[in-house]
mmCIF file of C-alpha atoms and ligand atoms in Angstrom:
data_model
loop_
_atom_site.group_PDB
_atom_site.id
_atom_site.type_symbol
_atom_site.label_atom_id
_atom_site.label_comp_id
_atom_site.label_asym_id
_atom_site.label_seq_id
_atom_site.Cartn_x
_atom_site.Cartn_y
_atom_site.Cartn_z
ATOM 1 C CA UNK A 10 -16.070 15.901 30.890
ATOM 2 C CA UNK A 11 -16.084 18.266 27.956
ATOM 3 C CA UNK A 12 -14.881 17.592 24.194
ATOM 4 C CA UNK A 13 -13.944 20.327 21.534
ATOM 5 C CA UNK A 14 -13.778 19.673 17.816
ATOM 6 C CA UNK A 15 -11.000 22.174 16.633
ATOM 7 C CA UNK A 16 -9.667 22.453 13.593
ATOM 8 C CA UNK A 17 -6.768 23.494 11.911
ATOM 9 C CA UNK A 18 -7.223 24.138 8.323
ATOM 10 C CA UNK A 19 -8.028 21.660 5.677
ATOM 11 C CA UNK A 20 -6.483 18.935 3.054
ATOM 12 C CA UNK A 21 -7.473 17.685 -0.435
ATOM 13 C CA UNK A 22 -6.264 14.324 -0.715
ATOM 14 C CA UNK A 23 -6.258 12.026 -4.282
ATOM 15 C CA UNK A 24 -9.292 10.050 -4.936
ATOM 16 C CA UNK A 25 -7.044 6.798 -4.735
ATOM 17 C CA UNK A 26 -6.046 8.115 -1.167
ATOM 18 C CA UNK A 27 -9.789 7.699 0.035
ATOM 19 C CA UNK A 28 -10.646 5.436 -2.054
ATOM 20 C CA UNK A 29 -7.658 2.992 -2.000
ATOM 21 C CA UNK A 30 -7.962 -0.190 -4.485
ATOM 22 C CA UNK A 31 -6.172 -3.525 -3.437
ATOM 23 C CA UNK A 32 -3.185 -5.013 -4.955
ATOM 24 C CA UNK A 33 -0.050 -3.261 -6.454
ATOM 25 C CA UNK A 34 -1.888 -0.149 -7.468
ATOM 26 C CA UNK A 35 -3.279 0.926 -4.391
ATOM 27 C CA UNK A 36 -0.191 2.752 -3.283
ATOM 28 C CA UNK A 37 1.552 3.292 -6.994
ATOM 29 C CA UNK A 38 -1.799 5.517 -7.691
ATOM 30 C CA UNK A 39 -1.103 7.614 -5.265
ATOM 31 C CA UNK A 40 1.740 8.933 -7.421
ATOM 32 C CA UNK A 41 0.052 9.433 -10.784
ATOM 33 C CA UNK A 42 -2.235 12.328 -11.615
ATOM 34 C CA UNK A 43 -5.363 11.570 -10.593
ATOM 35 C CA UNK A 44 -8.588 13.510 -9.254
ATOM 36 C CA UNK A 45 -8.793 15.260 -6.148
ATOM 37 C CA UNK A 46 -11.133 15.509 -2.929
ATOM 38 C CA UNK A 47 -13.130 18.609 -1.765
ATOM 39 C CA UNK A 48 -11.297 20.159 1.102
ATOM 40 C CA UNK A 49 -11.300 17.666 4.353
ATOM 41 C CA UNK A 50 -11.049 19.132 7.542
ATOM 42 C CA UNK A 51 -7.658 18.456 9.786
ATOM 43 C CA UNK A 52 -9.383 18.063 13.609
ATOM 44 C CA UNK A 53 -7.623 17.793 16.646
ATOM 45 C CA UNK A 54 -9.773 17.604 20.114
ATOM 46 C CA UNK A 55 -10.024 19.096 23.207
ATOM 47 C CA UNK A 56 -10.727 17.219 26.535
ATOM 48 C CA UNK A 57 -11.601 19.137 29.769
ATOM 49 C CA UNK A 58 -12.090 16.800 31.873
ATOM 50 C CA UNK A 59 -11.704 16.961 36.227
ATOM 51 C CA UNK A 60 -9.485 20.193 36.143
ATOM 52 C CA UNK A 61 -7.274 18.938 33.122
ATOM 53 C CA UNK A 62 -6.939 19.937 29.514
ATOM 54 C CA UNK A 63 -5.548 17.825 27.211
ATOM 55 C CA UNK A 64 -4.767 17.605 23.215
ATOM 56 C CA UNK A 65 -5.351 14.818 21.147
ATOM 57 C CA UNK A 66 -3.151 15.650 18.064
ATOM 58 C CA UNK A 67 -2.173 19.271 17.253
ATOM 59 C CA UNK A 68 -3.201 19.657 13.994
ATOM 60 C CA UNK A 69 -1.212 21.328 10.865
ATOM 61 C CA UNK A 70 1.164 24.603 10.456
ATOM 62 C CA UNK A 71 1.018 26.947 7.529
ATOM 63 C CA UNK A 72 4.856 25.494 7.069
ATOM 64 C CA UNK A 73 3.480 22.214 5.539
ATOM 65 C CA UNK A 74 4.906 20.602 2.496
ATOM 66 C CA UNK A 75 2.099 18.924 0.056
ATOM 67 C CA UNK A 76 3.065 15.657 -0.990
ATOM 68 C CA UNK A 77 2.289 13.896 -4.229
ATOM 69 C CA UNK A 78 -0.950 12.521 -2.759
ATOM 70 C CA UNK A 79 -2.333 15.434 -0.268
ATOM 71 C CA UNK A 80 -2.352 19.296 -0.424
ATOM 72 C CA UNK A 81 -2.456 21.461 2.403
ATOM 73 C CA UNK A 82 -4.491 24.432 2.764
ATOM 74 C CA UNK A 83 -3.426 25.858 6.296
ATOM 75 C CA UNK A 84 -3.195 29.743 7.328
ATOM 76 C CA UNK A 85 -1.123 30.864 9.826
ATOM 77 C CA UNK A 86 -4.359 32.168 11.425
ATOM 78 C CA UNK A 87 -5.672 28.572 11.379
ATOM 79 C CA UNK A 88 -2.854 27.067 13.370
ATOM 80 C CA UNK A 89 -3.900 25.574 16.824
ATOM 81 C CA UNK A 90 -3.265 29.058 18.914
ATOM 82 C CA UNK A 91 -6.245 30.460 16.892
ATOM 83 C CA UNK A 92 -8.248 27.211 16.736
ATOM 84 C CA UNK A 93 -8.078 26.904 20.899
ATOM 85 C CA UNK A 94 -9.111 30.514 21.064
ATOM 86 C CA UNK A 95 -11.853 30.021 18.905
ATOM 87 C CA UNK A 96 -12.847 26.944 21.230
ATOM 88 C CA UNK A 97 -12.058 29.860 24.424
ATOM 89 C CA UNK A 98 -9.289 27.775 25.530
ATOM 90 C CA UNK A 99 -5.945 28.402 26.343
ATOM 91 C CA UNK A 100 -2.753 26.874 25.328
ATOM 92 C CA UNK A 101 -1.117 27.617 28.189
ATOM 93 C CA UNK A 102 -3.607 25.418 30.094
ATOM 94 C CA UNK A 103 -2.796 22.236 27.960
ATOM 95 C CA UNK A 104 -0.963 19.699 30.718
ATOM 96 C CA UNK A 105 -0.890 16.855 27.965
ATOM 97 C CA UNK A 106 -0.827 15.920 24.368
ATOM 98 C CA UNK A 107 -1.344 12.500 23.078
ATOM 99 C CA UNK A 108 -0.399 12.135 19.536
ATOM 100 C CA UNK A 109 -2.321 9.238 17.674
ATOM 101 C CA UNK A 110 0.200 9.054 15.049
ATOM 102 C CA UNK A 111 3.409 10.906 14.240
ATOM 103 C CA UNK A 112 2.131 12.274 10.319
ATOM 104 C CA UNK A 113 2.687 15.953 10.277
ATOM 105 C CA UNK A 114 -1.278 16.825 9.878
ATOM 106 C CA UNK A 115 -1.477 15.474 13.858
ATOM 107 C CA UNK A 116 1.685 16.718 15.041
ATOM 108 C CA UNK A 117 3.140 19.684 13.400
ATOM 109 C CA UNK A 118 1.235 22.072 15.902
ATOM 110 C CA UNK A 119 3.519 20.957 19.033
ATOM 111 C CA UNK A 120 5.368 24.041 18.405
ATOM 112 C CA UNK A 121 2.650 25.430 19.866
ATOM 113 C CA UNK A 122 2.899 23.720 22.826
ATOM 114 C CA UNK A 123 4.525 23.217 26.073
ATOM 115 C CA UNK A 124 3.083 20.306 27.917
ATOM 116 C CA UNK A 125 4.172 16.674 27.707
ATOM 117 C CA UNK A 126 3.701 14.481 24.716
ATOM 118 C CA UNK A 127 2.751 10.965 24.979
ATOM 119 C CA UNK A 128 3.350 8.908 22.015
ATOM 120 C CA UNK A 129 2.808 5.182 21.284
ATOM 121 C CA UNK A 130 6.389 3.529 22.255
ATOM 122 C CA UNK A 131 5.518 1.396 18.476
ATOM 123 C CA UNK A 132 5.007 4.455 16.498
ATOM 124 C CA UNK A 133 8.118 5.475 17.865
ATOM 125 C CA UNK A 134 10.251 2.694 17.021
ATOM 126 C CA UNK A 135 8.810 3.079 13.381
ATOM 127 C CA UNK A 136 9.600 6.552 13.067
ATOM 128 C CA UNK A 137 12.936 5.917 14.149
ATOM 129 C CA UNK A 138 13.591 2.753 11.595
ATOM 130 C CA UNK A 139 15.054 3.182 8.155
ATOM 131 C CA UNK A 140 11.781 2.874 6.352
ATOM 132 C CA UNK A 141 10.285 5.696 8.648
ATOM 133 C CA UNK A 142 13.396 8.094 7.978
ATOM 134 C CA UNK A 143 13.271 7.596 4.399
ATOM 135 C CA UNK A 144 9.866 7.939 3.976
ATOM 136 C CA UNK A 145 9.840 11.473 5.890
ATOM 137 C CA UNK A 146 13.061 12.689 3.597
ATOM 138 C CA UNK A 147 11.381 11.764 0.103
ATOM 139 C CA UNK A 148 8.186 13.343 1.361
ATOM 140 C CA UNK A 149 10.044 16.486 2.962
ATOM 141 C CA UNK A 150 7.808 15.407 6.123
ATOM 142 C CA UNK A 151 10.462 16.358 8.621
ATOM 143 C CA UNK A 152 9.779 15.643 12.830
ATOM 144 C CA UNK A 153 8.656 19.047 14.113
ATOM 145 C CA UNK A 154 11.445 20.688 15.801
ATOM 146 C CA UNK A 155 12.482 20.032 19.278
ATOM 147 C CA UNK A 156 10.202 16.759 19.039
ATOM 148 C CA UNK A 157 10.807 14.950 22.526
ATOM 149 C CA UNK A 158 7.831 12.989 23.559
ATOM 150 C CA UNK A 159 7.469 10.466 25.926
ATOM 151 C CA UNK A 160 6.934 6.671 24.836
ATOM 152 C CA UNK A 161 4.124 4.735 26.446
ATOM 153 C CA UNK A 162 3.278 1.381 26.341
ATOM 154 C CA UNK A 163 -0.634 -0.314 25.947
ATOM 155 C CA UNK A 164 -0.200 -2.586 28.810
ATOM 156 C CA UNK A 165 -3.244 -1.920 30.581
ATOM 157 C CA UNK A 166 -5.059 -4.728 29.116
ATOM 158 C CA UNK A 167 -8.528 -5.146 26.934
ATOM 159 C CA UNK A 168 -10.687 -2.151 26.808
ATOM 160 C CA UNK A 169 -14.011 -3.078 25.431
ATOM 161 C CA UNK A 170 -12.910 -4.899 22.123
ATOM 162 C CA UNK A 171 -9.735 -3.873 21.824
ATOM 163 C CA UNK A 172 -7.397 -6.216 23.266
ATOM 164 C CA UNK A 173 -4.560 -3.585 24.282
ATOM 165 C CA UNK A 174 -5.302 -0.219 25.889
ATOM 166 C CA UNK A 175 -3.081 2.785 28.251
ATOM 167 C CA UNK A 176 -5.359 4.247 30.782
ATOM 168 C CA UNK A 177 -4.890 8.163 30.801
ATOM 169 C CA UNK A 178 -7.114 9.703 33.507
ATOM 170 C CA UNK A 179 -6.956 8.567 37.145
ATOM 171 C CA UNK A 180 -10.716 7.898 37.183
ATOM 172 C CA UNK A 181 -10.059 5.645 33.566
ATOM 173 C CA UNK A 182 -12.431 7.628 31.454
ATOM 174 C CA UNK A 183 -10.347 8.220 29.262
ATOM 175 C CA UNK A 184 -8.299 4.981 27.608
ATOM 176 C CA UNK A 185 -5.936 5.181 24.683
ATOM 177 C CA UNK A 186 -6.727 2.044 22.565
ATOM 178 C CA UNK A 187 -4.410 0.000 19.986
ATOM 179 C CA UNK A 188 -5.608 0.973 16.318
ATOM 180 C CA UNK A 189 -2.343 0.338 14.738
ATOM 181 C CA UNK A 190 -3.064 0.208 10.539
ATOM 182 C CA UNK A 191 -2.642 3.419 9.238
ATOM 183 C CA UNK A 192 0.509 3.165 11.060
ATOM 184 C CA UNK A 193 1.896 0.661 12.710
ATOM 185 C CA UNK A 194 1.748 2.776 16.137
ATOM 186 C CA UNK A 195 -1.442 4.179 15.436
ATOM 187 C CA UNK A 196 -3.450 4.636 18.436
ATOM 188 C CA UNK A 197 -7.016 6.142 18.920
ATOM 189 C CA UNK A 198 -8.160 7.802 22.300
ATOM 190 C CA UNK A 199 -11.507 6.829 23.656
ATOM 191 C CA UNK A 200 -13.649 8.913 26.162
ATOM 192 C CA UNK A 201 -16.334 7.941 28.142
ATOM 193 C CA UNK A 202 -18.679 10.640 28.383
ATOM 194 C CA UNK A 203 -21.164 12.827 30.996
ATOM 195 C CA UNK A 204 -23.806 10.203 29.729
ATOM 196 C CA UNK A 205 -21.599 6.842 29.108
ATOM 197 C CA UNK A 206 -21.276 7.178 25.328
ATOM 198 C CA UNK A 207 -17.545 6.054 24.307
ATOM 199 C CA UNK A 208 -16.358 9.191 22.105
ATOM 200 C CA UNK A 209 -14.206 7.766 19.881
ATOM 201 C CA UNK A 210 -11.319 10.123 18.709
ATOM 202 C CA UNK A 211 -10.023 8.213 15.918
ATOM 203 C CA UNK A 212 -7.214 9.854 14.571
ATOM 204 C CA UNK A 213 -6.844 8.313 10.901
ATOM 205 C CA UNK A 214 -7.869 4.647 11.988
ATOM 206 C CA UNK A 215 -10.167 5.638 9.212
ATOM 207 C CA UNK A 216 -10.567 8.630 6.951
ATOM 208 C CA UNK A 217 -14.424 8.508 7.527
ATOM 209 C CA UNK A 218 -17.094 6.587 9.194
ATOM 210 C CA UNK A 219 -18.101 5.164 5.316
ATOM 211 C CA UNK A 220 -14.816 3.509 4.989
ATOM 212 C CA UNK A 221 -14.993 1.982 8.262
ATOM 213 C CA UNK A 222 -17.989 0.573 7.226
ATOM 214 C CA UNK A 223 -16.904 -0.794 4.119
ATOM 215 C CA UNK A 224 -13.466 -2.254 5.677
ATOM 216 C CA UNK A 225 -11.103 -0.669 2.955
ATOM 217 C CA UNK A 226 -7.734 -0.346 3.755
ATOM 218 C CA UNK A 227 -6.474 3.349 3.191
ATOM 219 C CA UNK A 228 -3.314 3.742 0.469
ATOM 220 C CA UNK A 229 -0.963 4.446 3.408
ATOM 221 C CA UNK A 230 -1.021 1.366 5.533
ATOM 222 C CA UNK A 231 1.948 -0.463 5.120
ATOM 223 C CA UNK A 232 -0.151 -3.736 5.850
ATOM 224 C CA UNK A 233 -3.437 -3.555 4.716
ATOM 225 C CA UNK A 234 -4.534 -6.769 6.788
ATOM 226 C CA UNK A 235 -3.456 -5.064 9.692
ATOM 227 C CA UNK A 236 -5.447 -1.907 8.862
ATOM 228 C CA UNK A 237 -8.726 -4.053 8.402
ATOM 229 C CA UNK A 238 -8.486 -6.304 10.925
ATOM 230 C CA UNK A 239 -8.567 -3.013 13.609
ATOM 231 C CA UNK A 240 -11.619 -1.995 11.793
ATOM 232 C CA UNK A 241 -13.170 -5.237 12.746
ATOM 233 C CA UNK A 242 -12.245 -4.368 16.287
ATOM 234 C CA UNK A 243 -13.524 -0.606 15.829
ATOM 235 C CA UNK A 244 -16.984 -1.981 14.957
ATOM 236 C CA UNK A 245 -17.052 -4.747 17.522
ATOM 237 C CA UNK A 246 -16.344 -2.208 20.003
ATOM 238 C CA UNK A 247 -19.102 0.054 18.313
ATOM 239 C CA UNK A 248 -21.731 -2.683 18.448
ATOM 240 C CA UNK A 249 -21.189 -3.153 22.419
ATOM 241 C CA UNK A 250 -20.872 0.099 24.020
ATOM 242 C CA UNK A 251 -22.583 3.394 22.144
ATOM 243 C CA UNK A 252 -20.106 4.616 20.462
ATOM 244 C CA UNK A 253 -19.634 8.492 18.725
ATOM 245 C CA UNK A 254 -16.668 7.757 15.789
ATOM 246 C CA UNK A 255 -14.866 10.994 14.922
ATOM 247 C CA UNK A 256 -12.109 10.454 12.459
ATOM 248 C CA UNK A 257 -9.669 13.725 12.091
ATOM 249 C CA UNK A 258 -10.757 14.193 8.454
ATOM 250 C CA UNK A 259 -14.331 13.167 8.175
ATOM 251 C CA UNK A 260 -16.554 16.473 7.315
ATOM 252 C CA UNK A 261 -19.368 14.787 9.430
ATOM 253 C CA UNK A 262 -17.202 14.469 12.555
ATOM 254 C CA UNK A 263 -17.820 17.966 13.920
ATOM 255 C CA UNK A 264 -21.534 17.426 13.596
ATOM 256 C CA UNK A 265 -21.337 14.021 15.141
ATOM 257 C CA UNK A 266 -19.883 15.230 18.178
ATOM 258 C CA UNK A 267 -22.401 18.180 18.427
ATOM 259 C CA UNK A 268 -25.029 15.536 18.264
ATOM 260 C CA UNK A 269 -23.570 13.286 20.861
ATOM 261 C CA UNK A 270 -24.602 14.764 23.615
ATOM 262 C CA UNK A 271 -28.474 14.613 22.197
ATOM 263 C CA UNK A 272 -29.251 11.109 21.444
ATOM 264 C CA UNK A 273 -26.521 9.232 19.309
ATOM 265 C CA UNK A 274 -27.167 6.013 17.437
ATOM 266 C CA UNK A 275 -24.314 3.224 18.008
ATOM 267 C CA UNK A 276 -22.266 2.245 14.480
ATOM 268 C CA UNK A 277 -23.126 -0.353 13.247
ATOM 269 C CA UNK A 278 -21.583 -2.528 10.453
ATOM 270 C CA UNK A 279 -23.873 -2.018 7.043
ATOM 271 C CA UNK A 280 -25.500 -4.939 5.458
ATOM 272 C CA UNK A 281 -25.044 -4.383 2.027
HETATM 273 ZN ZN1 LIG B 20 -1.972 10.326 8.891
#
């Protein structure tokens, strides 16, 4: 199995996005003036396994609009085709895409892909709901043209600490797990690598390893309690299995993946 970190440009987000307060200011602060982060990567991932090339998310495109709390920095030559080529991969070889969730910086790159697209049925229900529709219109974040994914259910039982999962590869080494919180149907993808480590392609389950350890809900999660419960499940999983935790926007995810071939420390909750 070979996992590639692909980078499709960068995004800057408000400080109030990364370090959300509790209570009513959690979401309000997103729309008020505030400090901005450094540029964070917009990663997606390619998995070569058993002669099949899969993508987890497809990154952002240059056509993306900014929102009040996120500024996209994506040039055309940073979109998925160039990111794939930089990794020595061909877009035509992609047979399957798994979306962690239906936010533009994870799915807008679908315009470049022809393979089947898999999305958790709970996420599809959310984006079809009045709340999902209104949010997309207000933030001017339309679905990608021709968006027609295949829904899947997380009905393959527990996987490690995760109560609900979906097995993707025939040999069971690529598994989707329920990481609801950031969005109601958010999923992450666990790849059991050749040394038995679990490489957890986290999507936006958290923005960083730091946020996971701090058990800090983000500013956009509809239900912050559900978000924190998912973080506890991830940490419980990391305590059971040596796990490489790779959020899409963590500046250290690329290095962590590169180092995972060597000796990778399992993630444990911080004690402070
Ligand atoms: Zn997101």
